[in-house]
Structures are given as structure tokens and as C-alpha cells.
Coordinates of C-alpha atoms (C1' of nucleotides) in Angstrom, one line a residue:
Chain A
X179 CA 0.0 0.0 0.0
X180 CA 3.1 2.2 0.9
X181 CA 4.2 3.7 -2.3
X182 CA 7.1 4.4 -3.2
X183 CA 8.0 8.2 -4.0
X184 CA 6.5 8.3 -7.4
X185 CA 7.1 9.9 -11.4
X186 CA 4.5 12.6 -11.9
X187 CA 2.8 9.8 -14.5
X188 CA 2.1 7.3 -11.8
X189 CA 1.0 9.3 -9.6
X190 CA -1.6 11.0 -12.2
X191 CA -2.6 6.9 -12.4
X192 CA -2.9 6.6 -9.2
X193 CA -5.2 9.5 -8.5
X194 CA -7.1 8.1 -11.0
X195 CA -7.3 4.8 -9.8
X196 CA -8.1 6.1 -6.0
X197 CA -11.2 8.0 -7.2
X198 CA -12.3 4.3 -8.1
X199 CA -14.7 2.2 -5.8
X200 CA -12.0 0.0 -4.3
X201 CA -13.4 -2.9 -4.4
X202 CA -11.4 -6.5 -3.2
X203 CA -12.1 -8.1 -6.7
X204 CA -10.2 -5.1 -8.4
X205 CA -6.3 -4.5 -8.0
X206 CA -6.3 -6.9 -11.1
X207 CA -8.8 -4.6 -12.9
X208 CA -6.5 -1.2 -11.8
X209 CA -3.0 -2.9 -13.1
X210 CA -5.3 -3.5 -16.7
X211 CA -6.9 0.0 -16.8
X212 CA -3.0 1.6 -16.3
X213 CA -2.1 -0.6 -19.4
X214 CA -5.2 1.2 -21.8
X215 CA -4.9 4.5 -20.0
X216 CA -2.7 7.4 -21.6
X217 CA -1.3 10.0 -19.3
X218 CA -0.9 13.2 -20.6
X219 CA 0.0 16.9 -19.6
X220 CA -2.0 20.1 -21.4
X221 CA -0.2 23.2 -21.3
X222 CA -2.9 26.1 -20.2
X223 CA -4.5 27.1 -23.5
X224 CA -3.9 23.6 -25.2
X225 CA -6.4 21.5 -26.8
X226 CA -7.8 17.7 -27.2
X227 CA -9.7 17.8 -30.6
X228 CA -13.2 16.5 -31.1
X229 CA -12.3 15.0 -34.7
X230 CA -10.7 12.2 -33.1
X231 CA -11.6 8.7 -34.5
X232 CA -13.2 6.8 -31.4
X233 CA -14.8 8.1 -28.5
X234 CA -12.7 8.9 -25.1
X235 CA -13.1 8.9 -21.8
X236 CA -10.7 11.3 -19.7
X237 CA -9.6 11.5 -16.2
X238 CA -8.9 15.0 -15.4
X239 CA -5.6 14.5 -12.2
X240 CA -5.1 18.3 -12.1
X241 CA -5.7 21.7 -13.7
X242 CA -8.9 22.4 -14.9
X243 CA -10.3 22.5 -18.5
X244 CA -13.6 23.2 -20.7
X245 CA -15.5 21.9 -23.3
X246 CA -16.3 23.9 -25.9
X247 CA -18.6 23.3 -28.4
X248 CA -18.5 25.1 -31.8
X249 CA -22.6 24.9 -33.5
X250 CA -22.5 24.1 -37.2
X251 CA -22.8 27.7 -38.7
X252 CA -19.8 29.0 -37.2
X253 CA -17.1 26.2 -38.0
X254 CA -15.2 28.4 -40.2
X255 CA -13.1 28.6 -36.7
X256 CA -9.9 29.6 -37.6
X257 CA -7.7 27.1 -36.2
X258 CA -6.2 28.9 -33.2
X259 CA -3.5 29.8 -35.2
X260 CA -2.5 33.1 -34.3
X261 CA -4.4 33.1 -30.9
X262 CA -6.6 36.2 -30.6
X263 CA -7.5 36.9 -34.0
X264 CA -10.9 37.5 -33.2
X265 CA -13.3 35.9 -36.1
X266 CA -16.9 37.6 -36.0
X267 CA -18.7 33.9 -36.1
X268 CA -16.5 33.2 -32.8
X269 CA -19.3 35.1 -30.8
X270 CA -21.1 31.7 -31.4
X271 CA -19.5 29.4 -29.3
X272 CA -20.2 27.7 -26.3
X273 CA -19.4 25.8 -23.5
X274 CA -20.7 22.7 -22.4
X275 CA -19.1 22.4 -19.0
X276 CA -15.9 23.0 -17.4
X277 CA -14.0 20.5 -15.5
X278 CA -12.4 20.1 -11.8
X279 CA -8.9 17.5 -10.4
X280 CA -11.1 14.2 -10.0
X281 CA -14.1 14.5 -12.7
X282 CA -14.2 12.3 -15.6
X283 CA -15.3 13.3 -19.2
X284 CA -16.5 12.0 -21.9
X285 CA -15.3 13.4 -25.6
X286 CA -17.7 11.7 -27.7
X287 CA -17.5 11.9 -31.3
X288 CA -20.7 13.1 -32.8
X289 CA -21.2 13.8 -36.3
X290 CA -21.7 18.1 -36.2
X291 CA -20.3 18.4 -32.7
X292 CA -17.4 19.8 -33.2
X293 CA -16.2 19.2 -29.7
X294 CA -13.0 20.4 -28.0
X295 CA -11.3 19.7 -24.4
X296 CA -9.3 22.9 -23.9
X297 CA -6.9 23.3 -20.9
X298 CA -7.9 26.8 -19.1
X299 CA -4.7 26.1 -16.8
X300 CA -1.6 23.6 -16.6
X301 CA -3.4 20.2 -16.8
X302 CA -2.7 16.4 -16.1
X303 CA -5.2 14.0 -17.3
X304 CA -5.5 10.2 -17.8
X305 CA -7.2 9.8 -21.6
X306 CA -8.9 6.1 -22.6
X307 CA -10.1 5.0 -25.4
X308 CA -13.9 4.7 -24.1
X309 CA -14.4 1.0 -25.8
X310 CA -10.9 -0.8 -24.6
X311 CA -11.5 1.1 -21.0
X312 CA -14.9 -1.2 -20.9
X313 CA -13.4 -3.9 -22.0
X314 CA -12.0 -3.8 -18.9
X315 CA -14.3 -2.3 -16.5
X316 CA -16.9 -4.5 -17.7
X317 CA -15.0 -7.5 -15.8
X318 CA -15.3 -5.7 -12.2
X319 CA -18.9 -4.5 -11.5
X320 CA -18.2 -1.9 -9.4
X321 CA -16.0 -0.1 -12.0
X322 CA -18.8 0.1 -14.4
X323 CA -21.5 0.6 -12.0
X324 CA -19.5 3.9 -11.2
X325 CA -18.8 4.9 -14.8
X326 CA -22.4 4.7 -15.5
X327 CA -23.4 6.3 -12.6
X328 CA -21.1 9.2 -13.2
X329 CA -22.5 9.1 -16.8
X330 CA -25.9 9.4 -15.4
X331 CA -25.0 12.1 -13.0
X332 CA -23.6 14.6 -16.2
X333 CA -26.9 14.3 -17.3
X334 CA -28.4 15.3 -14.9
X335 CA -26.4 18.1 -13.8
X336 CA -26.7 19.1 -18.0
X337 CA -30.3 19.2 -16.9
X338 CA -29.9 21.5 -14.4
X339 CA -27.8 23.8 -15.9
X340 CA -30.3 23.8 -18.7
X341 CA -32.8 24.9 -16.0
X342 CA -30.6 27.6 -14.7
X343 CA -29.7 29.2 -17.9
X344 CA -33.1 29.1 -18.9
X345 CA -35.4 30.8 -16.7
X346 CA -33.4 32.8 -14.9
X347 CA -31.9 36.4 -15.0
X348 CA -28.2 37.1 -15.8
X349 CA -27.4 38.1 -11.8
X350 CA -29.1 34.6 -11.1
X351 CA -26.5 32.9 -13.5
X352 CA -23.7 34.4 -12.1
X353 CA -24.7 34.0 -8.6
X354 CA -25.1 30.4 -9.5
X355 CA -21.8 30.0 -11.2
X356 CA -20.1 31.9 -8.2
X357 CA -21.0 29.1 -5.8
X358 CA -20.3 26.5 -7.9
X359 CA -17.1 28.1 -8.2
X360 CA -16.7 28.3 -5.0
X361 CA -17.6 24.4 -4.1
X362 CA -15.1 23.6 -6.7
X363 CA -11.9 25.8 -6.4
X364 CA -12.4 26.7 -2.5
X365 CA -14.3 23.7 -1.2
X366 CA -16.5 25.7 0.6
X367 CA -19.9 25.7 0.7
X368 CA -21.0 28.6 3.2
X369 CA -19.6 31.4 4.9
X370 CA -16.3 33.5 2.6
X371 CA -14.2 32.1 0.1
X372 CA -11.5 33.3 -1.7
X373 CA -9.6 31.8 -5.3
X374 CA -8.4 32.7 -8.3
X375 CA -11.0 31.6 -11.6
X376 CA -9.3 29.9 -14.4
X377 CA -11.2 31.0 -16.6
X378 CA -12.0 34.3 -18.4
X379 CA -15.7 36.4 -18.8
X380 CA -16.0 35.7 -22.3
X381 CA -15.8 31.7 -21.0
X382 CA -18.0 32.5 -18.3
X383 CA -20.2 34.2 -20.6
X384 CA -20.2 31.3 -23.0
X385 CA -20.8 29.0 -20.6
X386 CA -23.8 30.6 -19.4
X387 CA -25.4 32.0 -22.5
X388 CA -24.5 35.9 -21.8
X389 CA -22.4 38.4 -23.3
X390 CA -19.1 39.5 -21.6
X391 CA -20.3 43.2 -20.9
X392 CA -23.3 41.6 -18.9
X393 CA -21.2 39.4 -17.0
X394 CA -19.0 42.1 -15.6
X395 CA -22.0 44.4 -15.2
X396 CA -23.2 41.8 -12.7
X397 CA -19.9 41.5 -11.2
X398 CA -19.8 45.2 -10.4
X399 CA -23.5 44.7 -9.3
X400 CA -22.6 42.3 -6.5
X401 CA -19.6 44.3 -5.5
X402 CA -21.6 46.7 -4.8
X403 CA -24.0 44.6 -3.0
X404 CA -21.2 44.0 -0.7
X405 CA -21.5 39.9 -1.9
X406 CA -17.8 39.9 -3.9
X407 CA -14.8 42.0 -4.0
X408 CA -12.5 41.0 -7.4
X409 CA -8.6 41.2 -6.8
X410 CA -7.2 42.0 -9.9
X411 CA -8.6 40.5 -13.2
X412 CA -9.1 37.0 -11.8
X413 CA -8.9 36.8 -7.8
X414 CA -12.6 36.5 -6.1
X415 CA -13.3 36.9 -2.5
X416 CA -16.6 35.7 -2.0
X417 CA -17.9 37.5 1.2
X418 CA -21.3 35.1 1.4
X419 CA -21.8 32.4 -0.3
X420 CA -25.6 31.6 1.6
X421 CA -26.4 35.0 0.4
X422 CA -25.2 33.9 -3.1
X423 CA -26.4 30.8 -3.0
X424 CA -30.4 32.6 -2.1
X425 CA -29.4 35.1 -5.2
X426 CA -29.8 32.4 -7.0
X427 CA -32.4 30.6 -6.4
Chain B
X126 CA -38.8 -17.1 -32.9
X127 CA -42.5 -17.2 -34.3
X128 CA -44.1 -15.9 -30.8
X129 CA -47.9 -16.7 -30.5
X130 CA -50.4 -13.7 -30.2
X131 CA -49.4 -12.2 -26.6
X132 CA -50.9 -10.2 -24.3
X133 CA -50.1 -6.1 -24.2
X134 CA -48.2 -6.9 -21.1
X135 CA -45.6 -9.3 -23.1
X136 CA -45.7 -7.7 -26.3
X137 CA -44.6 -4.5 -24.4
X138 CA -41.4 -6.5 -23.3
X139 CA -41.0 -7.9 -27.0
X140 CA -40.6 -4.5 -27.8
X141 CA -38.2 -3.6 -25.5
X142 CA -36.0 -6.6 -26.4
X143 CA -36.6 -6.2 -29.4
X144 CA -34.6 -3.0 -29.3
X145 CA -31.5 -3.9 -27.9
X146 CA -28.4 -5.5 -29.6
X147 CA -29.6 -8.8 -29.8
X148 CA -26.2 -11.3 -29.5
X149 CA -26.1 -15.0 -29.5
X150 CA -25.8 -15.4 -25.6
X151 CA -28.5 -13.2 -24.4
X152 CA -31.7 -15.2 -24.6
X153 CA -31.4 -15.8 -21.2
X154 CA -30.5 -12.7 -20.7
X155 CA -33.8 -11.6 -21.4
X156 CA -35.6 -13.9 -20.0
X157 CA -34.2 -12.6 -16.7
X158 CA -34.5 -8.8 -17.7
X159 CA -38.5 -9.6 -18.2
X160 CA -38.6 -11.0 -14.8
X161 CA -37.2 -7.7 -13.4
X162 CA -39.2 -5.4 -15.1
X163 CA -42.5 -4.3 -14.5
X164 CA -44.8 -3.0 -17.0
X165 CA -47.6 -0.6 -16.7
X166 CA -49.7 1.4 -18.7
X167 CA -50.3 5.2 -18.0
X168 CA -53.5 7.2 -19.1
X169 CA -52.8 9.9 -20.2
X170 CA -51.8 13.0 -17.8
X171 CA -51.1 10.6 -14.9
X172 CA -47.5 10.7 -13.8
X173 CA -44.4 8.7 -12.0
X174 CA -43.1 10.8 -9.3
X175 CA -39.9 12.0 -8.6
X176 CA -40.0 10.6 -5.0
X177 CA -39.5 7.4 -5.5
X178 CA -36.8 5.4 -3.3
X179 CA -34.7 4.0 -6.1
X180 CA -33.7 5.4 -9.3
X181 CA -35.5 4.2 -12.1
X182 CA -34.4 2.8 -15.9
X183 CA -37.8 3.3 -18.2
X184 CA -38.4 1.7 -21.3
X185 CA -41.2 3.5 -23.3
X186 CA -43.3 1.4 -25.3
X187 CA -46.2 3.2 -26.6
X188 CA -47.4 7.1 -26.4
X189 CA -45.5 10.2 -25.3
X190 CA -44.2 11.3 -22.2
X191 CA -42.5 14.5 -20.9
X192 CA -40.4 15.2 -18.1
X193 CA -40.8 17.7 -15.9
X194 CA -38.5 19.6 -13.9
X195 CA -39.7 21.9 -11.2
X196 CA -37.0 24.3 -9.6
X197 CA -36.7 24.7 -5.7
X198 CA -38.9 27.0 -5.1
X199 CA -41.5 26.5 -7.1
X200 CA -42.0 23.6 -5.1
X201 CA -45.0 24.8 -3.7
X202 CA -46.8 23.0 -6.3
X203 CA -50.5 21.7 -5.4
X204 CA -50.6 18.0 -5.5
X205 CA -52.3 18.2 -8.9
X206 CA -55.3 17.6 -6.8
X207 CA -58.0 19.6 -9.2
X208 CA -56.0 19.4 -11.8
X209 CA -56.0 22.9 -13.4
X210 CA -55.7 25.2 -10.3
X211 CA -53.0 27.4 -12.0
X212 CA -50.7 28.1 -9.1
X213 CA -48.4 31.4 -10.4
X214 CA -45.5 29.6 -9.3
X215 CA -46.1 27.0 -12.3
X216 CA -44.8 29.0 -14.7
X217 CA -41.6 28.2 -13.4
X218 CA -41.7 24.4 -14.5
X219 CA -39.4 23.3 -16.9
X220 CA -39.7 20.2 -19.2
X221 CA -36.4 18.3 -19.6
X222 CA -37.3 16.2 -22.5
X223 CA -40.1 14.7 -24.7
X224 CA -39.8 11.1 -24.8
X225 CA -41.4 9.2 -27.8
X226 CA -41.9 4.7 -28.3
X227 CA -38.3 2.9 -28.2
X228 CA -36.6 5.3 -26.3
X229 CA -34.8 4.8 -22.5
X230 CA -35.4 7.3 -19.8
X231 CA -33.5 7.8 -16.5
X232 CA -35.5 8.6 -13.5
X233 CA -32.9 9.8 -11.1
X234 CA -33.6 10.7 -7.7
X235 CA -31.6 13.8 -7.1
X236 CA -31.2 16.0 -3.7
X237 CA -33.4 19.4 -5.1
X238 CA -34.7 17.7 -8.1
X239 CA -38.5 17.4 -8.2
X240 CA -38.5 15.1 -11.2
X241 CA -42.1 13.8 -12.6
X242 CA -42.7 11.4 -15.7
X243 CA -46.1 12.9 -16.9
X244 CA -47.9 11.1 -20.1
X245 CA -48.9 13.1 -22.6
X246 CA -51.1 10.2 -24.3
X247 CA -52.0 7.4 -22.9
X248 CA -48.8 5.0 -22.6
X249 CA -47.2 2.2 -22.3
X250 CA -43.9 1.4 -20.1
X251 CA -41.6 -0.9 -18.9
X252 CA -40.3 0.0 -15.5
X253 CA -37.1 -1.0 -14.3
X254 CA -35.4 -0.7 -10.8
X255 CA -32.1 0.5 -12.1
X256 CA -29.8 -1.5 -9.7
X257 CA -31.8 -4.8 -10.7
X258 CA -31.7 -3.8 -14.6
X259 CA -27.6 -3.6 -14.0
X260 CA -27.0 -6.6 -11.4
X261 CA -28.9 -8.2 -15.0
X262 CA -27.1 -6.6 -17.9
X263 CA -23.7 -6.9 -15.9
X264 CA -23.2 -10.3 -17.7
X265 CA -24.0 -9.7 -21.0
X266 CA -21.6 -7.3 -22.3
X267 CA -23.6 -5.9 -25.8
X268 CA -26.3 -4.9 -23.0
X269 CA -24.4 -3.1 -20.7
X270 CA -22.7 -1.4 -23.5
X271 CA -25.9 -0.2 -24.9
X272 CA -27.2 1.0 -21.7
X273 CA -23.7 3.2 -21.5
X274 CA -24.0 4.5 -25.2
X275 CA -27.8 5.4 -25.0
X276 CA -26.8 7.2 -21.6
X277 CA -23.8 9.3 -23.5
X278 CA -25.9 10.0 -25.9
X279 CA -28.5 11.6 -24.2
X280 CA -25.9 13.9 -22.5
X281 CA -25.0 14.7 -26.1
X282 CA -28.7 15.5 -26.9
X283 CA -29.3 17.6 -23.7
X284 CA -25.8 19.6 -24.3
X285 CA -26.8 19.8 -28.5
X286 CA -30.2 21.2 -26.9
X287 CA -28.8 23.6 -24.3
X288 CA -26.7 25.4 -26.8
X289 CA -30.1 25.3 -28.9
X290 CA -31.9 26.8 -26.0
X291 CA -28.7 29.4 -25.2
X292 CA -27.9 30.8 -28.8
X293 CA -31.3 31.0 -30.9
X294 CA -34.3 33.0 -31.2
X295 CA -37.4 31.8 -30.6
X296 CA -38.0 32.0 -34.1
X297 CA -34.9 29.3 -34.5
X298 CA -36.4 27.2 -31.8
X299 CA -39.5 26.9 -32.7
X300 CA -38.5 26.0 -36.2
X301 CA -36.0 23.3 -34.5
X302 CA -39.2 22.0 -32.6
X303 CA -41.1 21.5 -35.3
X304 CA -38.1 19.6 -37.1
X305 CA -38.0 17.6 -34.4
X306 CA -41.0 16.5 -34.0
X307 CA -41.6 15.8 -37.8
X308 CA -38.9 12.9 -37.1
X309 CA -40.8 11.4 -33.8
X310 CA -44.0 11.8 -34.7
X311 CA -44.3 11.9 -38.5
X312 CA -41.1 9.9 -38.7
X313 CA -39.8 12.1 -41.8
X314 CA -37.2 14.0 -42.4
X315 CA -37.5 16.7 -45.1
X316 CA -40.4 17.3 -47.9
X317 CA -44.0 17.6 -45.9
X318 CA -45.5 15.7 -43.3
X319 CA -49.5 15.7 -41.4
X320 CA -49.3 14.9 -37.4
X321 CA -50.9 15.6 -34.2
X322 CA -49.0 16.7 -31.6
X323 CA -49.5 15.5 -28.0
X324 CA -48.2 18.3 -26.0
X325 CA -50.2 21.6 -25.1
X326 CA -48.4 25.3 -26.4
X327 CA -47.2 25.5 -22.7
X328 CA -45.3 22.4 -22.9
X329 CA -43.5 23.6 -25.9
X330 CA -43.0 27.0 -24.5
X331 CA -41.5 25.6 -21.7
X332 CA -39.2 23.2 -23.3
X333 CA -37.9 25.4 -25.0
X334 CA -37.8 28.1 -22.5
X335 CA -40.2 30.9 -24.2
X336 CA -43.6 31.7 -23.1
X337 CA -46.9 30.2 -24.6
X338 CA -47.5 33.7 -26.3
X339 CA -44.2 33.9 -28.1
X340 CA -45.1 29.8 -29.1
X341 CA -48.6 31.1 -30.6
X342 CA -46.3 34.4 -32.4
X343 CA -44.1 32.4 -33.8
X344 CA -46.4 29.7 -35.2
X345 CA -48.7 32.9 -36.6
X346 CA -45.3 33.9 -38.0
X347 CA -44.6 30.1 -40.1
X348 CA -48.0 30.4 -41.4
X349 CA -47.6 33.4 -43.1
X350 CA -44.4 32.2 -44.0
X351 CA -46.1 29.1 -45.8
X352 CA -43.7 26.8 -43.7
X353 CA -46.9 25.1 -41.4
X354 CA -50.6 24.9 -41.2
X355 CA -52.3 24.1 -38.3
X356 CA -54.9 22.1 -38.4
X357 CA -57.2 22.6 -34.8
X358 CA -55.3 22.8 -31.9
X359 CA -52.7 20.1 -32.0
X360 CA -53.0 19.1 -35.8
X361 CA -50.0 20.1 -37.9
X362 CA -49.1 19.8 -41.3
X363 CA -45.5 21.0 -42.1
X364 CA -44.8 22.4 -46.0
X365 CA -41.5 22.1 -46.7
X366 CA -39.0 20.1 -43.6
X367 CA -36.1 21.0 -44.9
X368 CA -36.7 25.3 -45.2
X369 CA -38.0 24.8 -41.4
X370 CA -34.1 22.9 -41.0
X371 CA -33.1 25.7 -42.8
X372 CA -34.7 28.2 -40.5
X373 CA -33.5 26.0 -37.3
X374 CA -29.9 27.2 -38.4
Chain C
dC176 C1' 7.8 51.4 -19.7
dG177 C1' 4.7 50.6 -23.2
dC178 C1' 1.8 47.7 -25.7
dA179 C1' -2.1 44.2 -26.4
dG180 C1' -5.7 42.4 -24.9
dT181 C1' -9.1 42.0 -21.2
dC182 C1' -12.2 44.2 -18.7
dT183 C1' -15.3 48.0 -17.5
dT184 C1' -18.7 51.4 -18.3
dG185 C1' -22.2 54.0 -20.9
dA186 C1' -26.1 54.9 -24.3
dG187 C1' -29.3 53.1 -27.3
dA188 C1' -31.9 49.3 -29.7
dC189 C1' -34.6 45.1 -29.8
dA190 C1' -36.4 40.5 -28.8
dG191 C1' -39.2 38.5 -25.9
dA192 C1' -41.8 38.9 -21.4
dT193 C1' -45.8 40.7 -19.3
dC194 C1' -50.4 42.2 -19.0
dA195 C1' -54.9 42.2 -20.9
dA196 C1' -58.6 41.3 -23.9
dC197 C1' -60.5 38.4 -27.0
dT198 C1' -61.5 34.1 -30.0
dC199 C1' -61.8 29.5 -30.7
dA200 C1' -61.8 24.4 -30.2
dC201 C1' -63.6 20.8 -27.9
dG202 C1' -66.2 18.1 -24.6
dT203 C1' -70.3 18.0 -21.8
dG204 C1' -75.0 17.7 -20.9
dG205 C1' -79.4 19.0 -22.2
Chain D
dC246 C1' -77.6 17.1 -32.4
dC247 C1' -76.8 21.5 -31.0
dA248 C1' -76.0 25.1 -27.3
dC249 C1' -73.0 26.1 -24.0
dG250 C1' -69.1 26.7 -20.9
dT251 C1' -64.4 26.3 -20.0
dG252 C1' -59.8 26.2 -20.7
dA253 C1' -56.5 26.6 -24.6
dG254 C1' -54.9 29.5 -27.8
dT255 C1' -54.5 34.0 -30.3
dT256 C1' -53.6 38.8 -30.8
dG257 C1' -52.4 43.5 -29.4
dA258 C1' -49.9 47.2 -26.5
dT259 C1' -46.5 48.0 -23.5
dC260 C1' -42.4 47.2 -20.7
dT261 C1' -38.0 45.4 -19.4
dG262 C1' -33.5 42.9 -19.4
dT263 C1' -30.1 41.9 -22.1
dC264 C1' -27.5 42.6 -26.4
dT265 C1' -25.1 45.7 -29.3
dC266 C1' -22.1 49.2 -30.4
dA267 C1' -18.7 52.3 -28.8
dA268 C1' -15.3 54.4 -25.9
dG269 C1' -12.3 54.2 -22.2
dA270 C1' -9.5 52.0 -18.1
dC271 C1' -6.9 48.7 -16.2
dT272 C1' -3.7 44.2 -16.0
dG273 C1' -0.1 41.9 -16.8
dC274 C1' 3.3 40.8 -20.0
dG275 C1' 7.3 41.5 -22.8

DNA sequence: CGCAGTCTTGAGACAGATCAACTCACGTGG
DNA sequence: CCACGTGAGTTGATCTGTCTCAAGACTGCG
């Protein structure tokens, strides 16, 4: 059980392999999965394409990334080349979700989807080639029983986010993506909070169906309420996440 | 093979083997996954709650069902005792998903989530418990596979939808309804096509997060157009499938 | 220190929500 | 079979939140 000191790559397997269900059965099914796993760093900014052949299923170690998702009409995306030539039809992009040290993701390879995993800071993640990975999980119950119940649980928070962005106001978004943010990069769920976001307004826009401008309008709106105070362009103390959390809804 | 004329109760589990992958060494399998589930018909309006102990795998086999999400506070919702006592905090339901004949619905029983099954027509399903369907389809591989990819792709449909729902007018959505639809219920996928659908304006209006006025607008507006007719209430004939795709963007 | 790009702030426009009145379809009971 | 009532649907007038366009301020990097 005492491991020895090990390379940053084992280790990235081994947080993988912890955030299993350990089950008796299963130190078999761990040394197989290590075999068909891939580990891999992302430098902040880098990206996993969605025009790969088979469908994957990633373990994200550490970092966090998004997934962006470009519709049909604007895929005349240039292809990051230059970085920050801004191309009129990028207004239309979105993102699906963004991803914390521990969650699992599923790139799945649909025909218009033209999905990307992007790395919003320094990442480590554990990549699988979604058939081979059940081969092998389909020998240990428990493994599979957890992948689908993961699976199941994506959709259901997809759901809710669809409910969130939805029917409620832009301050209610963001008061809603501030605790999130806050269970996810401080671990807190009540009381202050302070962190730095990995992400920028125009993802946090895209991710909840606004425009930059009214994202920072809101920000300044709960500064003033007394519920935030930014620190430079990405620190955010959180001075009440109950009060944030009743904001919204 | 050749099965004798069966009751509705086994022909609705015919159909629901019939649709997965049928392999050489599941016959038993099936045999064992008809002795877990329990089928039941629903009239029409009726509903599964969300309360249940155990999370549910669905199987629909006839008819249409919706499912319907209602946010924390609304919660106050009467117990659908009168049925038609318009509480103002309705308005803030949301419907998830339409569900039409073949298809596999999760009933998960989440923390906050007041999650309902609700018939549209009278219907016909096969109920599983979830943890009984998987202790089954554990040993047969091509089963457990196809519970897995069904569940992926419905995250893929909710996240195609949610950037439908985030980035379109309601113009676009409507027109992305209607397309929709033509493939459920009229099962065609461009020229015209006659059907009736089963869900009420508010239904639409709230699956696609607009308001039953803006529904009625923008159905007023593909008449004129020469893109629909409607034909009393819930008949609907659709001109041309592929300008409405068109229109859906 | 200066530049580039992100973020903020303001003024105006517009899609869709809201409020309100009306019409119509459909089922019920005479 | 038709008259009637009720809830669904339509249509119109107005209002509001968010987008859009535009200018300016700040961060953080080279």
C-alpha cells in the first residue's frame, strides 16, 4: 500500500485509480486499466480535438479545463493559429461544461459536434479509449457501475444547468456560477471564500449563455451589494456564499 | 422465434428486447430482464413521481411522455389535486425532455430535483429498478454497452439542446421543434409531413424556455411564412421540412 | 515602460416577457 | 344534435432585461 515516491505519471494513475470504488475483486482490474490509459500533460490554452476517431473517456488529475462546443454555422473557426485573431462567427461558441482534479469526461465523437477539451490552466489527465477502458471495466462490477453512474449524473447536472440558464436572469446565473465556483476551487460551501477563476468572462459568458459586458455588469452589481470583492482580473473573494447561493435561487 | 399472439403486457417486453443489440448469448439474458421489469400502462396525464426510493431505468413502449423539472422554489406545487388550479409559481416548471416509443429514460432521484414522468397520451412502459436492470445486464456485455452509449448520448442531446436553447431566437427554436417533431411523430425528415402533436403550447414553450404567447407568435409567423398549417389545436401539417431545418440554423 | 488584450462602463436598440382582452376548439350535458 | 361553458390559444400594447455598439481604463506581459 506504501508507495514508493513516485514519477509525476504514476501518480496522475494513481489519482485516477483512487477515485475508483476499491473494491477486493479489483487491484487486477486497476493494473489493466494503467495498461489502456494514456497519461498526458495540457499546457494552459492547449487543446484535445473532437475530430478524433473513437470516442474517449478522460480523467482530469489536475488543472482544470472546458469543453467547448462550436454549432455548425460558425465552423469556419480559424484554427487557433495566431491566438486572438478575433473571427466575427466566434461570438457563437459555447461551453458545455468545465471540469475540476477528479471529474471524468466523456469526448464523444458526434457527427456536427465539433467538440474540444481545452486546458484553461496547466493540466494532467488520464485519456482512454472509451471502448478498450470497458473492456476492462466491464469485468469488475463496481467499475462500471461507477462509470455509469457518473454518466448518469452529467446528465443530470446538464439538466440542471439547462434549467438555470433558462429561466433565470443574468445576476441569477452568475450567482449560481459563483458558488459552484466556489464548491469547486475553495471547497466551501458557506460562509467567505477566496480563489483565483481559471477561466476568463468571455468563457464564463459562453458558458452561461451571456455576453461579456453583462457578465461584468453583474460582477460590479454584486460588489456593490457588498457579496464579492474581485482582486485584480481573476482573484474572487466571496464575502457570502448563503447569500449567493439565495441570489440564486 | 415465431411468438404466439401475446398479451399487451408481453408484447410491451418484446418490444423492449426487441430493441437492444440482440447477441447469441443473451436469450437468457432476457428472460431474466423480463422478470425484473414491470410493465404498466399510464392514461394519459397521470404521472411517475420523482420521489420514488430508487432510481429508475424506463423503457417507453407506446405514447408520449414528458419530463418535468420543477426548480426549488416553485416547489409549492399543489398536489395536482384539481388538476387545473393554475398556481403562479407553475410558470416556473421546466420540461427536460419529450420522450417518444423505443426510447430509455433515466428517473434519477436527485437532492433538489422534483422530477415527474407525466404522459402526454395514454402510454405504455416498462419500468425497471435501475440496480436490478444492471445486477442483469452486468453479464452480457452488448447490453451493458448499450445502456452506457444510450446514456452518453442523451448527454450529447441535452448539451446539443442547451446550446439550442442558449444561442437561438425563438424563431430558431421553434423551427428546430417543429423539425424535431416531424422525425418522432411523423417519422420524416424533409419534404411535408400531417401529425398531431400530444403536448399543449405550454409544454413547448416551456421546453424550449419561451412563453406560450411567443409559441402562438411564432407559429402565426410560419404560417404566413407558408412553412406550417395548423390544423385545430394540436393538428400540424409541415410544408417544406427542410426550409424549417433551414430556419433551425 | 509601453503595448495588447481584457475588462469595465455608458447609451441606445430590440427580442421576448408581461399584462390584458378576445376568440376559438372541444367536450359536456341537455 | 346543438347550445353552452371552460380552458387553450391567439392577438395586441407596452415594458424590461439583455444585447449591441462604442469608448475608455486597467492588468499583466514583454
Amino acid at each position: 500500500m506504501a508507495t514508493l515516491i513516485s514519477s509525476p505519471e504514476t501518480a496522475g494513475m494513481e489519482a485516477f485509480c483512487a477515485s475508483l470504488p476499491s473494491t477486493a475483486t479489483s487491484s487486477k482490474t486497476f493494473d489493466r486499466l494503467r495498461k489502456v490509459g494514456h497519461y498526458r500533460k495540457l499546457k494552459s490554452g492547449s487543446e484535445i480535438r473532437g475530430h478524433i476517431r473513437r470516442d474517449r473517456l478522460v480523467f482530469l488529475v489536475a488543472g482544470a479545463t472546458k469543453m467547448v462546443a462550436a454549432t455548425a454555422n460558425s465552423k469556419a473557426f480559424c484554427e487557433h493559429a495566431v491566438a486572438g485573431f478575433e473571427n466575427p462567427s466566434e461570438r457563437i461558441s459555447h461551453i458545455l461544461a468545465f471540469h475540476f482534479p477528479g471529474e471524468f469526461i466523456t469526448i464523444i465523437n458526434q457527427a456536427d459536434g465539433d467538440v474540444r477539451l481545452t486546458a484553461l490552466t496547466d493540466a494532467a489527465l488520464v485519456l482512454f479509449p472509451f471502448d478498450r477502458f470497458l473492456d476492462v471495466a466491464q469485468d469488475d462490477p463496481a467499475i462500471i457501475r461507477h462509470v455509469i453512474s457518473r454518466s448518469v449524473q452529467s446528465l443530470y447536472r446538464c439538466q440542471a444547468r439547462m434549467l438555470q440558464i433558462t429561466h433565470k436572469s443574468a445576476r441569477q446565473r452568475i450567482a449560481g456560477f459563483l458558488v459552484s465556483m466556489a464548491r469547486n476551487l475553495g471547497s466551501c460551501n458557506s460562509g467567505s471564500c477566496e480563489f483565483t477563476l481559471p477561466m476568463t468572462r468571455k468563457d464564463i459568458a459562453d458558458s452561461l449563455g451571456l455576453t461579456i459586458e453583462t457578465v461584468s455588469r453583474q460582477f460590479a452589481n454584486f460588489t456593490k451589494s457588498n457579496l464579492i470583492k474581485t482582486r485584480g482580473r481573476n482573484g474572487l473573494l466571496l464575502l457570502d456564499i448563503s447569500r449567493l447561493q439565495a441570489e440564486a435561487g
